[in-house]
Coordinates of C-alpha atoms and ligand atoms in Angstrom, one line a residue:
M1 CA 4.4 15.4 9.5
A2 CA 6.7 14.4 6.6
S3 CA 5.2 13.6 3.2
G4 CA 5.3 10.1 2.1
G5 CA 2.8 10.9 -0.6
N6 CA 2.6 10.4 -4.3
N7 CA 4.9 13.0 -5.7
E8 CA 3.3 12.9 -9.2
N9 CA 4.6 16.2 -10.3
V10 CA 8.1 16.1 -8.8
T11 CA 11.0 14.6 -10.6
E12 CA 12.8 13.0 -7.8
T13 CA 16.5 13.2 -7.9
G14 CA 19.1 13.5 -5.2
S15 CA 20.3 11.0 -2.7
L16 CA 18.3 7.9 -2.0
S17 CA 19.1 5.9 1.1
I18 CA 17.6 2.5 1.4
V19 CA 17.9 0.9 4.8
V20 CA 17.2 -2.8 5.2
L21 CA 16.5 -3.4 8.9
G22 CA 17.0 -7.0 9.8
A23 CA 19.7 -7.3 7.2
S24 CA 21.1 -10.4 8.7
G25 CA 17.9 -12.3 8.2
D26 CA 16.2 -14.7 5.8
L27 CA 13.9 -12.4 4.0
A28 CA 16.7 -9.8 3.5
K29 CA 19.1 -12.1 1.9
K30 CA 16.6 -14.1 -0.1
K31 CA 14.3 -11.4 -1.3
T32 CA 15.1 -7.8 -0.4
F33 CA 18.7 -7.5 -1.5
P34 CA 18.1 -9.6 -4.7
A35 CA 15.2 -7.3 -5.5
L36 CA 17.4 -4.2 -5.0
F37 CA 20.1 -5.8 -7.2
N38 CA 17.6 -6.3 -10.0
L39 CA 16.4 -2.7 -9.7
Y40 CA 20.0 -1.6 -9.8
R41 CA 20.8 -3.7 -12.8
Q42 CA 17.9 -2.2 -14.7
G43 CA 19.0 1.3 -13.9
F44 CA 16.3 2.2 -11.4
L45 CA 18.8 2.7 -8.6
H46 CA 21.5 5.1 -9.8
P47 CA 24.9 4.6 -8.3
D48 CA 25.4 8.4 -8.1
E49 CA 22.3 8.7 -5.9
V50 CA 21.8 5.6 -4.0
C51 CA 23.3 4.0 -0.9
I52 CA 22.0 0.8 0.7
L53 CA 22.5 0.3 4.4
G54 CA 22.0 -3.0 6.2
Y55 CA 21.1 -2.7 9.9
A56 CA 20.8 -5.5 12.5
R57 CA 22.1 -6.6 15.9
T58 CA 24.5 -9.2 14.6
K59 CA 28.1 -7.9 14.6
I60 CA 29.4 -8.3 11.1
S61 CA 31.5 -6.2 8.8
N62 CA 30.5 -4.6 5.5
D63 CA 32.3 -7.4 3.7
E64 CA 30.7 -10.1 5.8
L65 CA 27.2 -8.8 4.9
R66 CA 28.2 -8.5 1.2
N67 CA 29.4 -12.1 1.2
R68 CA 26.2 -13.3 2.7
I69 CA 24.2 -11.6 0.1
R70 CA 26.4 -12.5 -2.8
G71 CA 25.3 -16.1 -2.9
Y72 CA 21.7 -15.0 -3.6
L73 CA 22.5 -12.8 -6.5
P74 CA 22.8 -14.2 -10.0
H75 CA 26.6 -14.3 -10.4
G76 CA 27.4 -18.0 -10.2
K77 CA 27.9 -20.5 -12.9
G78 CA 26.4 -19.4 -16.2
A79 CA 26.4 -15.7 -15.3
S80 CA 28.0 -13.4 -17.8
N81 CA 31.0 -11.2 -17.1
D82 CA 28.8 -8.2 -17.2
Q83 CA 26.6 -9.7 -14.5
A84 CA 29.5 -10.6 -12.3
E85 CA 30.7 -7.0 -12.6
D86 CA 27.2 -5.7 -11.8
V87 CA 27.2 -7.8 -8.7
S88 CA 30.5 -6.4 -7.5
K89 CA 29.5 -2.8 -8.2
F90 CA 26.2 -3.4 -6.5
L91 CA 27.7 -4.9 -3.4
Q92 CA 30.0 -1.9 -3.1
L93 CA 26.9 0.3 -2.6
I94 CA 26.1 -1.7 0.6
K95 CA 27.3 -0.8 4.0
Y96 CA 26.4 -2.3 7.3
V97 CA 25.6 -0.8 10.7
S98 CA 25.1 -2.9 13.8
G99 CA 22.8 -1.8 16.6
S100 CA 19.9 -2.8 18.6
Y101 CA 16.3 -2.2 17.8
D102 CA 15.4 -0.3 20.9
S103 CA 18.2 2.1 21.7
E104 CA 19.1 5.4 20.0
E105 CA 22.8 4.7 19.8
G106 CA 22.6 2.4 16.8
F107 CA 20.1 4.5 15.0
R108 CA 22.2 7.6 15.5
S109 CA 25.1 5.8 13.8
L110 CA 22.7 4.8 11.1
D111 CA 21.6 8.4 10.7
K112 CA 25.3 9.5 10.6
E113 CA 25.9 7.1 7.7
I114 CA 22.8 8.3 5.8
S115 CA 23.7 11.9 6.4
A116 CA 27.3 11.4 5.2
H117 CA 26.0 9.9 2.0
E118 CA 23.5 12.8 1.5
L119 CA 26.3 15.2 2.1
L120 CA 28.6 13.4 -0.3
K121 CA 25.9 13.6 -3.0
H122 CA 25.4 17.3 -2.4
T123 CA 21.8 16.7 -1.7
A124 CA 19.6 19.8 -1.9
V125 CA 17.8 20.8 1.2
G126 CA 14.5 19.0 1.5
S127 CA 15.2 16.5 -1.3
S128 CA 16.8 13.6 0.5
R129 CA 14.9 10.3 0.3
R130 CA 15.0 7.8 3.0
L131 CA 13.4 4.4 2.7
F132 CA 13.3 2.0 5.7
Y133 CA 12.5 -1.7 4.9
F134 CA 11.5 -3.7 7.9
A135 CA 12.7 -7.2 7.2
L136 CA 12.1 -7.9 10.9
P137 CA 9.8 -9.7 13.2
P138 CA 6.7 -7.5 13.9
S139 CA 7.4 -7.6 17.6
V140 CA 10.1 -4.9 17.1
Y141 CA 8.1 -2.7 14.7
P142 CA 7.0 -0.2 17.4
S143 CA 10.4 0.4 18.9
V144 CA 12.0 0.6 15.5
C145 CA 9.5 3.2 14.3
K146 CA 10.2 5.2 17.4
M147 CA 13.9 5.1 16.8
I148 CA 13.6 6.1 13.2
K149 CA 11.3 9.0 14.2
N150 CA 13.7 10.2 16.8
C151 CA 16.9 9.7 15.0
C152 CA 16.6 9.1 11.3
M153 CA 14.1 11.3 9.6
N154 CA 15.2 13.1 6.4
E155 CA 15.9 16.9 6.5
C156 CA 17.4 18.0 9.8
M157 CA 20.8 16.5 9.7
I158 CA 21.6 17.9 6.3
R159 CA 20.5 21.3 7.4
L160 CA 22.7 21.2 10.5
H161 CA 25.7 19.9 8.6
R162 CA 25.5 22.8 6.2
G163 CA 24.7 25.4 8.8
L164 CA 21.7 26.5 6.8
D165 CA 19.2 29.2 7.7
A166 CA 17.7 29.7 11.1
L167 CA 14.4 28.1 9.9
A168 CA 16.3 24.9 9.2
L169 CA 17.7 24.8 12.7
W170 CA 14.3 24.7 14.3
T171 CA 12.6 22.5 11.7
P172 CA 11.6 19.4 13.5
R173 CA 12.5 16.0 12.2
G174 CA 9.8 14.8 9.9
S175 CA 8.4 18.2 9.2
D176 CA 6.7 18.7 5.9
I177 CA 9.2 21.2 4.6
G178 CA 10.9 18.9 2.1
A179 CA 7.7 17.5 0.6
D180 CA 7.5 19.9 -2.3
R181 CA 11.2 19.2 -3.1
G182 CA 10.7 15.5 -3.5
G183 CA 12.2 14.6 -0.1
W184 CA 10.6 12.0 2.1
T185 CA 10.9 9.3 4.7
R186 CA 8.9 6.1 4.1
I187 CA 8.7 2.8 5.9
V188 CA 7.9 -0.6 4.4
V189 CA 6.5 -3.1 6.8
E190 CA 6.2 -6.8 6.3
K191 CA 3.4 -9.2 7.1
P192 CA 2.2 -10.7 9.5
F193 CA 0.9 -7.3 10.6
G194 CA -0.6 -8.4 13.9
K195 CA -2.0 -11.7 15.0
D196 CA -5.6 -10.8 15.2
L197 CA -7.9 -7.7 15.0
E198 CA -6.9 -6.3 18.4
S199 CA -3.1 -6.7 18.0
A200 CA -3.2 -5.4 14.4
E201 CA -5.2 -2.3 15.5
Q202 CA -2.8 -1.8 18.4
L203 CA 0.2 -2.0 16.1
S204 CA -1.5 0.3 13.6
T205 CA -2.2 2.9 16.3
Q206 CA 1.4 2.7 17.6
I207 CA 2.8 3.2 14.1
G208 CA 0.1 5.7 13.2
E209 CA 1.2 8.0 16.0
L210 CA 4.6 8.2 14.5
F211 CA 4.0 8.1 10.7
D212 CA 1.2 9.2 8.5
E213 CA -0.6 6.7 6.3
P214 CA 1.1 7.9 3.1
Q215 CA 4.5 7.1 4.7
I216 CA 3.5 3.5 5.6
Y217 CA 3.8 0.8 2.9
R218 CA 2.3 -2.5 4.2
I219 CA 3.7 -4.9 1.8
D220 CA 1.9 -8.1 0.6
H221 CA 4.2 -9.6 -2.1
Y222 CA 1.2 -11.3 -3.8
L223 CA 0.1 -7.8 -4.9
G224 CA 3.4 -7.6 -6.8
K225 CA 2.9 -10.8 -8.8
E226 CA 2.5 -10.2 -12.6
L227 CA -0.9 -11.9 -12.9
V228 CA -2.3 -10.4 -9.8
Q229 CA -1.4 -7.0 -11.2
N230 CA -3.1 -8.0 -14.4
L231 CA -6.4 -8.7 -12.7
L232 CA -7.9 -5.2 -12.9
V233 CA -6.8 -4.9 -16.5
L234 CA -8.4 -8.2 -17.4
R235 CA -11.6 -7.4 -15.6
F236 CA -12.1 -3.8 -16.6
A237 CA -10.4 -3.5 -20.0
N238 CA -12.2 -6.4 -21.6
R239 CA -15.7 -6.4 -22.8
F240 CA -15.8 -10.2 -22.6
F241 CA -15.8 -10.2 -18.9
L242 CA -18.0 -7.2 -18.0
P243 CA -21.4 -8.9 -18.4
L244 CA -20.3 -12.3 -17.2
W245 CA -18.6 -11.4 -13.9
N246 CA -21.4 -11.8 -11.5
R247 CA -23.7 -14.2 -9.7
D248 CA -25.9 -14.8 -12.8
N249 CA -23.1 -16.5 -14.6
I250 CA -20.4 -17.6 -12.1
D251 CA -21.1 -20.6 -9.9
N252 CA -18.0 -20.5 -7.7
V253 CA -14.5 -19.1 -7.4
Q254 CA -11.5 -20.8 -6.0
I255 CA -8.3 -19.1 -4.9
V256 CA -5.7 -21.7 -4.2
F257 CA -2.1 -21.7 -2.8
R258 CA -0.3 -25.0 -2.7
E259 CA 3.3 -25.6 -1.6
D260 CA 5.1 -29.0 -2.0
F261 CA 7.3 -28.4 1.0
G262 CA 6.7 -28.0 4.7
T263 CA 7.7 -25.3 7.1
E264 CA 11.4 -26.1 6.6
G265 CA 13.4 -24.3 9.2
R266 CA 10.6 -21.8 9.9
G267 CA 8.6 -24.1 12.1
G268 CA 9.0 -21.9 15.2
Y269 CA 7.7 -18.8 13.4
F270 CA 5.0 -20.8 11.6
D271 CA 3.6 -22.4 14.6
Q272 CA 2.7 -19.1 16.2
Y273 CA 0.8 -18.1 13.1
G274 CA -0.5 -21.0 11.0
I275 CA -1.6 -21.1 7.4
I276 CA -4.6 -18.7 7.8
R277 CA -2.4 -15.9 9.2
D278 CA 0.5 -16.8 6.9
I279 CA -1.3 -17.0 3.6
I280 CA -5.0 -16.7 3.7
Q281 CA -5.7 -13.5 5.7
N282 CA -3.2 -11.6 3.5
H283 CA -2.2 -13.1 0.2
L284 CA -5.4 -14.9 -0.8
L285 CA -7.7 -12.3 0.6
Q286 CA -6.0 -9.6 -1.4
V287 CA -6.4 -11.6 -4.5
L288 CA -10.1 -12.2 -3.6
C289 CA -10.6 -8.4 -3.3
L290 CA -9.2 -7.8 -6.8
V291 CA -11.4 -10.6 -8.2
A292 CA -14.6 -9.4 -6.5
M293 CA -14.3 -5.6 -6.3
E294 CA -16.3 -3.1 -8.3
K295 CA -14.7 -0.9 -10.9
P296 CA -12.8 1.9 -9.2
V297 CA -13.4 5.5 -10.1
S298 CA -9.8 5.6 -11.4
L299 CA -6.5 3.9 -10.9
K300 CA -5.6 6.2 -8.1
P301 CA -4.5 4.2 -5.0
E302 CA -7.3 5.5 -2.9
H303 CA -9.9 4.7 -5.4
I304 CA -8.7 1.1 -5.7
R305 CA -8.3 0.6 -2.0
D306 CA -11.8 2.1 -1.3
E307 CA -13.3 -0.6 -3.5
K308 CA -11.2 -3.4 -1.9
V309 CA -12.4 -2.3 1.6
K310 CA -16.0 -2.5 0.5
V311 CA -15.6 -6.1 -0.6
L312 CA -14.0 -7.0 2.7
Q313 CA -16.7 -5.3 4.7
S314 CA -19.3 -7.3 2.8
V315 CA -17.9 -10.7 3.7
I316 CA -20.3 -12.4 6.1
P317 CA -19.1 -14.4 9.2
L318 CA -17.5 -17.7 8.4
K319 CA -19.5 -20.8 9.2
D320 CA -17.8 -23.7 11.0
E321 CA -19.2 -26.3 8.6
E322 CA -17.5 -24.4 5.7
V323 CA -14.0 -24.6 7.1
V324 CA -11.6 -27.6 7.0
L325 CA -8.3 -27.4 8.8
G326 CA -5.4 -29.8 8.3
Q327 CA -2.0 -30.5 9.7
Y328 CA 0.5 -32.7 7.8
D329 CA 1.9 -35.8 9.5
G330 CA 5.4 -35.1 10.8
Y331 CA 4.8 -31.3 11.3
T332 CA 5.4 -31.6 15.1
E333 CA 8.7 -33.4 14.5
D334 CA 10.3 -30.0 14.0
P335 CA 12.0 -29.4 17.4
T336 CA 10.8 -25.8 17.4
V337 CA 7.1 -26.9 17.2
P338 CA 5.3 -28.2 20.3
D339 CA 4.3 -31.8 20.2
N340 CA 0.6 -31.0 20.9
S341 CA 0.4 -28.2 18.3
N342 CA -3.0 -27.7 16.7
T343 CA -1.7 -25.1 14.2
P344 CA -3.1 -25.7 10.8
T345 CA -0.7 -26.1 7.9
F346 CA -3.7 -26.5 5.6
A347 CA -7.1 -24.7 5.4
T348 CA -10.0 -24.6 3.0
M349 CA -12.8 -22.3 3.7
V350 CA -15.8 -20.7 2.0
L351 CA -16.2 -16.9 2.1
R352 CA -19.5 -15.4 1.1
I353 CA -19.8 -11.8 -0.1
H354 CA -23.2 -10.2 0.7
N355 CA -23.7 -7.8 -2.1
E356 CA -25.6 -7.4 -5.3
R357 CA -22.9 -8.9 -7.5
W358 CA -21.9 -11.9 -5.5
E359 CA -24.8 -13.0 -3.2
G360 CA -24.8 -16.8 -3.2
V361 CA -21.4 -17.3 -4.9
P362 CA -19.0 -19.2 -2.8
F363 CA -15.4 -17.9 -2.8
I364 CA -13.3 -20.9 -1.8
L365 CA -9.9 -20.1 -0.3
K366 CA -7.5 -23.0 0.0
A367 CA -3.9 -23.0 1.2
G368 CA -1.6 -25.7 2.2
K369 CA 2.0 -26.7 2.9
A370 CA 3.6 -30.1 2.2
L371 CA 1.1 -30.9 -0.6
N372 CA 1.6 -32.7 -3.9
S373 CA 2.4 -29.7 -6.0
R374 CA 3.4 -26.0 -5.8
K375 CA 1.1 -23.6 -7.5
A376 CA -1.2 -20.6 -6.9
E377 CA -4.2 -20.0 -9.1
I378 CA -7.6 -18.4 -9.4
R379 CA -10.3 -20.7 -10.8
V380 CA -13.6 -19.1 -11.8
Q381 CA -16.2 -21.8 -12.6
F382 CA -19.2 -20.8 -14.6
K383 CA -22.7 -22.2 -14.2
D384 CA -24.0 -25.0 -16.4
V385 CA -25.3 -24.1 -19.9
P386 CA -29.1 -24.3 -19.7
G387 CA -30.8 -26.7 -22.1
D388 CA -28.1 -29.2 -23.0
I389 CA -28.6 -30.2 -26.7
F390 CA -25.4 -32.2 -27.0
R391 CA -26.7 -35.4 -25.7
C392 CA -23.6 -37.4 -26.8
Q393 CA -21.6 -36.2 -23.8
K394 CA -22.5 -34.4 -20.7
Q395 CA -21.4 -30.8 -20.9
S396 CA -18.5 -29.8 -18.6
R397 CA -18.5 -26.4 -17.1
N398 CA -16.6 -23.4 -18.5
E399 CA -13.7 -22.3 -16.3
F400 CA -11.4 -19.3 -16.5
V401 CA -8.2 -20.1 -14.7
I402 CA -5.5 -17.6 -13.9
R403 CA -2.3 -19.3 -13.0
L404 CA -0.2 -17.0 -10.8
Q405 CA 2.7 -19.4 -10.5
P406 CA 4.6 -21.3 -11.7
S407 CA 4.4 -20.8 -15.5
E408 CA 2.2 -17.8 -15.5
A409 CA -0.8 -18.3 -17.7
M410 CA -4.5 -17.7 -18.1
Y411 CA -6.7 -20.2 -19.9
M412 CA -10.4 -20.7 -20.6
K413 CA -11.6 -24.2 -20.4
L414 CA -14.4 -24.6 -22.9
T415 CA -16.3 -27.3 -24.8
V416 CA -15.7 -27.7 -28.5
K417 CA -16.6 -30.2 -31.2
Q418 CA -14.2 -33.1 -31.2
P419 CA -12.4 -32.9 -34.6
G420 CA -13.6 -35.6 -36.9
L421 CA -16.7 -37.0 -38.5
E422 CA -18.7 -37.6 -35.3
M423 CA -20.6 -34.8 -33.6
S424 CA -19.2 -35.3 -30.2
T425 CA -17.9 -32.7 -27.7
I426 CA -14.6 -32.4 -25.9
Q427 CA -13.0 -30.2 -23.4
S428 CA -10.3 -27.8 -24.7
E429 CA -8.9 -24.4 -23.9
L430 CA -8.0 -21.0 -25.1
D431 CA -4.6 -20.6 -23.7
L432 CA -2.5 -17.6 -23.0
S433 CA 0.7 -19.0 -21.5
Y434 CA 3.2 -16.2 -20.8
G435 CA 6.3 -18.3 -21.4
Q436 CA 5.1 -18.9 -25.0
R437 CA 3.3 -15.6 -25.8
Y438 CA 6.0 -13.3 -24.3
Q439 CA 9.1 -15.2 -25.1
G440 CA 12.2 -13.6 -23.7
V441 CA 10.3 -11.0 -21.7
P442 CA 11.4 -11.2 -18.2
I443 CA 8.7 -11.2 -15.5
P444 CA 9.8 -9.0 -12.6
E445 CA 10.0 -10.5 -9.1
A446 CA 7.1 -9.3 -6.9
Y447 CA 9.5 -7.6 -4.4
E448 CA 11.3 -5.8 -7.1
R449 CA 8.2 -4.2 -8.4
L450 CA 6.9 -3.3 -5.0
I451 CA 10.1 -1.7 -3.8
L452 CA 10.2 0.4 -6.9
D453 CA 6.6 1.5 -6.1
T454 CA 7.7 2.6 -2.6
I455 CA 10.5 4.7 -4.1
R456 CA 8.0 6.2 -6.6
G457 CA 5.5 6.8 -3.9
D458 CA 2.7 4.7 -5.4
Q459 CA 0.6 3.0 -2.8
Q460 CA -1.8 1.2 -5.2
H461 CA -0.4 -2.2 -4.4
F462 CA -0.1 -1.8 -0.7
V463 CA -2.5 -2.5 2.1
R464 CA -4.3 0.5 3.7
R465 CA -5.0 0.5 7.4
D466 CA -8.8 0.1 7.1
E467 CA -8.3 -2.8 4.6
L468 CA -6.1 -4.5 7.1
K469 CA -8.7 -4.0 9.9
A470 CA -11.5 -5.4 7.7
A471 CA -9.3 -8.4 6.8
W472 CA -8.7 -9.3 10.4
E473 CA -12.3 -8.8 11.2
I474 CA -13.2 -11.7 8.9
F475 CA -10.8 -14.2 10.5
T476 CA -10.3 -13.2 14.1
P477 CA -13.3 -15.2 15.6
L478 CA -12.2 -18.4 13.8
L479 CA -8.5 -17.8 14.7
H480 CA -9.3 -17.4 18.4
R481 CA -11.3 -20.6 18.4
I482 CA -8.4 -22.4 16.7
D483 CA -6.0 -20.9 19.3
R484 CA -8.2 -22.2 22.1
G485 CA -8.3 -25.7 20.5
E486 CA -12.0 -25.5 19.8
V487 CA -11.6 -26.1 16.1
K488 CA -9.3 -29.0 15.3
S489 CA -7.0 -29.8 12.4
V490 CA -7.3 -33.1 10.8
S491 CA -4.1 -34.9 9.7
Y492 CA -3.0 -35.4 6.1
K493 CA -0.1 -37.1 4.4
P494 CA 2.7 -34.9 3.2
G495 CA 2.8 -35.0 -0.6
S496 CA -1.0 -35.6 -0.8
R497 CA -3.9 -33.3 -2.0
G498 CA -4.6 -32.5 1.7
P499 CA -7.5 -33.8 3.8
V500 CA -10.2 -35.5 1.8
E501 CA -12.7 -33.4 3.8
A502 CA -11.5 -30.4 1.9
D503 CA -12.5 -31.9 -1.4
Q504 CA -15.9 -32.8 0.1
L505 CA -16.4 -29.2 1.2
L506 CA -15.5 -28.1 -2.3
E507 CA -18.2 -30.3 -3.7
R508 CA -20.8 -29.2 -1.2
A509 CA -20.0 -25.6 -2.2
G510 CA -20.9 -26.4 -5.7
Y511 CA -17.6 -27.0 -7.5
V512 CA -17.9 -29.6 -10.3
Q513 CA -14.6 -31.2 -11.2
T514 CA -14.0 -32.0 -14.9
H515 CA -12.9 -35.6 -15.0
G516 CA -10.5 -36.8 -17.7
Y517 CA -9.2 -33.4 -18.5
I518 CA -6.0 -31.8 -17.3
W519 CA -4.4 -28.6 -18.6
I520 CA -0.8 -29.0 -19.6
P521 CA 1.2 -25.8 -19.9
P522 CA 2.5 -25.7 -23.5
T523 CA 6.2 -26.2 -24.1
L524 CA 8.2 -24.1 -26.5
Ligands
NDP601 N1 11.4 -15.2 5.2 C1 10.4 -15.2 4.4 O1 10.3 -15.9 3.4 C2 9.3 -14.2 4.6 C3 9.3 -13.3 5.7 N2 8.3 -12.4 5.8 C4 8.3 -11.5 7.0 O2 9.5 -10.7 6.9 C5 10.0 -10.4 8.2 C6 11.4 -10.9 8.3 O3 11.4 -12.3 8.1 P1 12.7 -13.2 8.2 O4 13.8 -12.5 7.5 O5 12.3 -14.6 7.8 O6 12.9 -13.2 9.8 P2 14.2 -13.6 10.6 O7 13.8 -14.5 11.7 O8 15.3 -14.1 9.7 O9 14.6 -12.2 11.3 C7 15.2 -11.1 10.6 C8 16.3 -10.5 11.5 O10 15.6 -9.9 12.6 C9 16.4 -10.1 13.8 N3 15.5 -10.8 14.8 C10 15.1 -12.1 14.7 N4 14.3 -12.4 15.8 C11 14.3 -11.3 16.6 C12 13.7 -10.9 17.8 N5 12.9 -11.8 18.5 N6 13.9 -9.7 18.3 C13 14.6 -8.8 17.6 N7 15.2 -9.1 16.4 C14 15.1 -10.3 15.9 C15 17.6 -10.9 13.4 O11 18.6 -10.0 13.2 P3 19.7 -9.7 14.4 O12 19.6 -10.7 15.5 O13 21.0 -9.7 13.6 O14 19.3 -8.3 14.8 C16 17.2 -11.5 12.1 O15 18.3 -11.7 11.3 C17 9.0 -11.1 9.1 O16 8.0 -10.1 9.5 C18 8.4 -12.2 8.3 O17 7.1 -12.6 8.7 C19 7.3 -12.3 4.9 C20 7.3 -13.1 3.8 C21 8.2 -14.1 3.6
LIG602 O1 4.5 -15.0 2.7 C1 4.8 -16.1 2.5 O2 4.9 -16.6 1.2 C2 5.6 -17.7 0.9 C3 5.2 -18.1 -0.5 O3 5.5 -17.1 -1.4 P1 5.5 -17.4 -3.0 O4 5.7 -16.1 -3.6 O5 6.7 -18.3 -3.2 O6 4.3 -18.1 -3.3 C4 5.4 -18.8 1.9 O7 6.3 -19.9 1.6 C5 5.6 -18.3 3.3 O8 5.3 -19.3 4.2 C6 4.8 -17.1 3.6 O9 5.2 -16.5 4.8

């Protein structure tokens, strides 16, 4: 099979074709094309090498696709002339091919476009690079994989066009012959990857029959966020944390995702999945792995992913009394959502990791839509200090908070002496707010970084098949019970903190809220 692997020793040059499948859709216009634009603007996509092809069923012209995308690129009011020029040049790299997802005709046309580009760029045999980004509903993944495998792998067409040696003529599509010359075919697949353990495994098997694991990039955009990428550095490059990061010192860990808007136009999709499949099973669980895993042997993708899998396999089954589900009032008013839907738009649950480091430490995962704020953070709460000698005020607990978004920051909540003549204590913080500390340093978008990784062949920040399986194993029993209506969602008001039962669960799990203190991101 073709190499998708990490070509550490190969300087990759030559044509690069990036195909966005589902180019007419929401993700493509909002995230994929803007990420490609940013890469282009920073010089990671060279105009003399790259072509970008949109593919979908919708019948539109090249210009119609370009105009759809244009509005999502930074070229409006306030953009400089240079930026506007960049936008125009970038859009000219994009072409559109229309076709279905299950017939060869469209994919043959696609292959023709890619091959023409490769020919134009005088691509050396074996060095063409083809990246297929699935901005598509997962239901069509298997047929699309089959079509790519049958019609669009790198290598063969170029050889035929050039009438190269006899070997070339019988080289099967997807053969390994180009691997040592930097050529490859890779696919990037979006979440949700399956709906439960069985469907995910079935999908993995279907795709696995066509592509090798090094060719498959299961994207989870939370792994591309700056502070998520910082987690391993923080944990393993700082002496501070090494002795503290365990059950002896940490009382509980919260990983929280909050959105201050509802399902907004995506109700039909969301209702089939719910908040656990949409956010917790993937984004929050990935973050949990990085918080809880042991130090990997090295930064090689396989070493990191080996450690993540061990964490997932150590999670013990969820207990009903440690799960709270919610649905915001008005959710079912969306015409695409059934009136009697039990789909949770909010969930808080306690995961427990049965290993030497974490036995007894609750990992509280919380995610909700239509809440009172938008943020994502990791909150590590330490145990009480033994033997409190500061009688004047009850000690609050130390917390280490990593704010993923908005306003990336990490801060340590700690107790200090209140400045002044009295010996009293007060909560304060050591604060590393990125906006202040790294002024003028742009933080890349998650998708931008991850797409660059796929081009470079680095799978460190992508989900491996066994990781995915272990993740589904944790949630599938609960999800099936929710689907059967055996576990109910309680209602909560849009714009609130979510169900009060969730706060009660947090308290039962051991979280102690610090009253009268709130961290305010510093302003410049
Ligand atoms: N939108 C987002 O914010 C996020 C999306 N994702 C994931 O990315 C993928 C794409 O998402 P998104 O762009 O929102 O999806 P869309 O619903 O916009 O679908 C993308 C394109 O796929 C085609 N399509 C839609 N439904 C079907 C169908 N039933 N059968 C065949 N083709 C269909 C349509 O193109 P056409 O009809 O022209 O062929 C559509 O333009 C999904 O897996 C989603 O879960 C992940 C994270 C965030
Ligand atoms: O994957 C998804 O993520 C978004 C939230 O992403 P963020 O980077 O803005 O935090 C969420 O709105 C969407 O429902 C979900 O599918």
